[in-house]
Tab-separated table of C-alpha atoms in Angstrom:
chain	number	residue	atom	x	y	z
A	1441	GLY	CA	10.451	15.417	2.855
A	1442	THR	CA	8.544	15.020	6.043
A	1443	SER	CA	5.623	17.119	7.181
A	1444	SER	CA	3.536	17.004	10.312
A	1445	VAL	CA	0.331	18.428	11.694
A	1446	THR	CA	-0.388	18.702	15.412
A	1447	LEU	CA	-3.959	18.780	16.668
A	1448	THR	CA	-4.448	19.655	20.328
A	1449	GLY	CA	-7.778	19.633	22.101
A	1450	THR	CA	-10.282	17.568	23.995
A	1451	LEU	CA	-11.106	14.028	22.935
A	1452	GLU	CA	-14.363	15.307	21.438
A	1453	MET	CA	-12.540	18.014	19.446
A	1454	ILE	CA	-9.972	15.566	18.044
A	1455	ASN	CA	-12.668	13.014	17.169
A	1456	ALA	CA	-14.627	15.743	15.389
A	1457	ALA	CA	-11.531	16.756	13.393
A	1458	PHE	CA	-10.935	13.155	12.253
A	1459	SER	CA	-14.608	12.597	11.429
A	1460	GLN	CA	-14.286	15.147	8.616
A	1461	GLU	CA	-12.832	14.379	5.201
A	1462	LEU	CA	-9.044	14.564	5.098
A	1463	THR	CA	-7.349	15.670	1.873
A	1464	TYR	CA	-3.908	14.395	0.891
A	1465	THR	CA	-2.345	16.830	-1.603
A	1466	VAL	CA	0.739	16.063	-3.697
A	1467	ASP	CA	2.796	18.023	-6.220
A	1468	GLU	CA	1.341	18.207	-9.723
A	1469	ASP	CA	2.202	15.162	-11.889
A	1470	TRP	CA	3.565	13.224	-8.884
A	1471	ASN	CA	2.557	9.613	-8.465
A	1472	GLY	CA	3.762	6.756	-6.328
A	1473	SER	CA	3.448	5.370	-2.817
A	1474	ASP	CA	3.607	7.212	0.484
A	1475	ASN	CA	2.860	6.512	4.132
A	1476	ILE	CA	1.012	8.691	6.596
A	1477	THR	CA	1.803	8.058	10.260
A	1478	ILE	CA	-0.784	9.192	12.791
A	1479	THR	CA	0.245	9.363	16.451
A	1480	PHE	CA	-2.256	10.005	19.216
A	1481	SER	CA	-1.355	11.137	22.737
A	1482	ASP	CA	-3.628	11.789	25.689
A	1483	GLN	CA	-1.033	14.248	27.088
A	1484	GLY	CA	-1.405	12.498	30.449
A	1485	TYR	CA	-5.094	13.330	30.877
A	1486	THR	CA	-6.369	9.740	30.947
A	1487	GLY	CA	-3.190	7.787	31.668
A	1488	SER	CA	-2.951	5.465	34.639
A	1489	ARG	CA	-0.739	6.097	37.631
A	1490	CYS	CA	2.718	4.594	37.165
A	1491	ALA	CA	4.438	2.430	39.731
A	1492	ALA	CA	7.588	3.911	41.273
A	1493	GLY	CA	7.099	7.138	39.326
A	1494	THR	CA	8.470	5.787	36.034
A	1495	CYS	CA	6.362	5.664	32.875
A	1496	GLU	CA	6.628	3.083	30.103
A	1497	SER	CA	8.304	5.796	28.028
A	1498	GLY	CA	11.017	6.068	30.687
A	1499	GLU	CA	9.919	9.542	31.777
A	1500	ARG	CA	9.761	10.358	35.467
A	1501	SER	CA	6.193	11.087	36.386
A	1502	ASP	CA	3.392	9.785	38.547
A	1503	LEU	CA	1.022	9.942	35.560
A	1504	CYS	CA	1.710	7.979	32.375
A	1505	ILE	CA	1.026	9.513	28.987
A	1506	LEU	CA	-0.826	7.061	26.759
A	1507	THR	CA	0.115	7.089	23.075
A	1508	ALA	CA	-0.873	5.042	20.037
A	1509	SER	CA	0.294	5.148	16.432
A	1510	THR	CA	-1.046	3.837	13.157
A	1511	GLN	CA	0.182	4.045	9.594
A	1512	VAL	CA	-1.911	4.562	6.467
A	1513	SER	CA	-0.469	3.596	3.085
A	1514	VAL	CA	-1.407	5.843	0.164
A	1515	THR	CA	-0.908	5.103	-3.529
A	1516	VAL	CA	-1.359	7.938	-6.028
A	1517	GLN	CA	-2.037	6.565	-9.503
A	1518	ALA	CA	-0.476	8.203	-12.566
A	1519	VAL	CA	-2.855	10.309	-14.653
A	1520	ASN	CA	-3.009	9.789	-18.402
A	1521	ASP	CA	-2.464	13.386	-19.548
A	1522	ALA	CA	-4.266	14.606	-22.650
A	1523	PRO	CA	-2.079	14.706	-25.772
A	1524	THR	CA	-0.719	18.036	-26.970
A	1525	ILE	CA	0.301	19.116	-30.444
A	1526	VAL	CA	3.240	21.379	-31.264
A	1527	ALA	CA	3.584	23.124	-34.637
A	1528	ASP	CA	7.112	23.269	-36.057
A	1529	GLY	CA	7.013	27.045	-36.561
A	1530	THR	CA	6.556	27.142	-40.344
A	1531	SER	CA	3.650	28.861	-42.047
A	1532	PRO	CA	1.470	26.593	-44.180
A	1533	GLU	CA	0.300	27.476	-47.640
A	1534	ALA	CA	-3.420	27.829	-48.224
A	1535	ASN	CA	-5.346	24.546	-48.164
A	1536	THR	CA	-2.407	22.522	-46.783
A	1537	GLY	CA	-1.710	20.997	-43.406
A	1538	VAL	CA	0.588	22.295	-40.680
A	1539	PRO	CA	3.710	20.160	-40.087
A	1540	THR	CA	3.991	18.975	-36.488
A	1541	LYS	CA	6.626	17.371	-34.317
């Protein structure tokens, strides 16, 4: 599936959010590769004025919205789970072992 998080705020607020530790959480016992795409947008607050009222994105505006994207590759290694033992359901006699599967 695809998930997203939107952070909105001043440049200082966004920088502060990304300066903290980010945690990538997966389902239990999942391992493999994944990609995280991060897209930044200034929402038009620092964009330059566009010629003829058309932005690079094709939108009609006199102020261009600047965006940038980057992708982070993540690899989650498999965990070597501890072994488990399962008795076969029989009752052992005194001083004998328990049969296992």
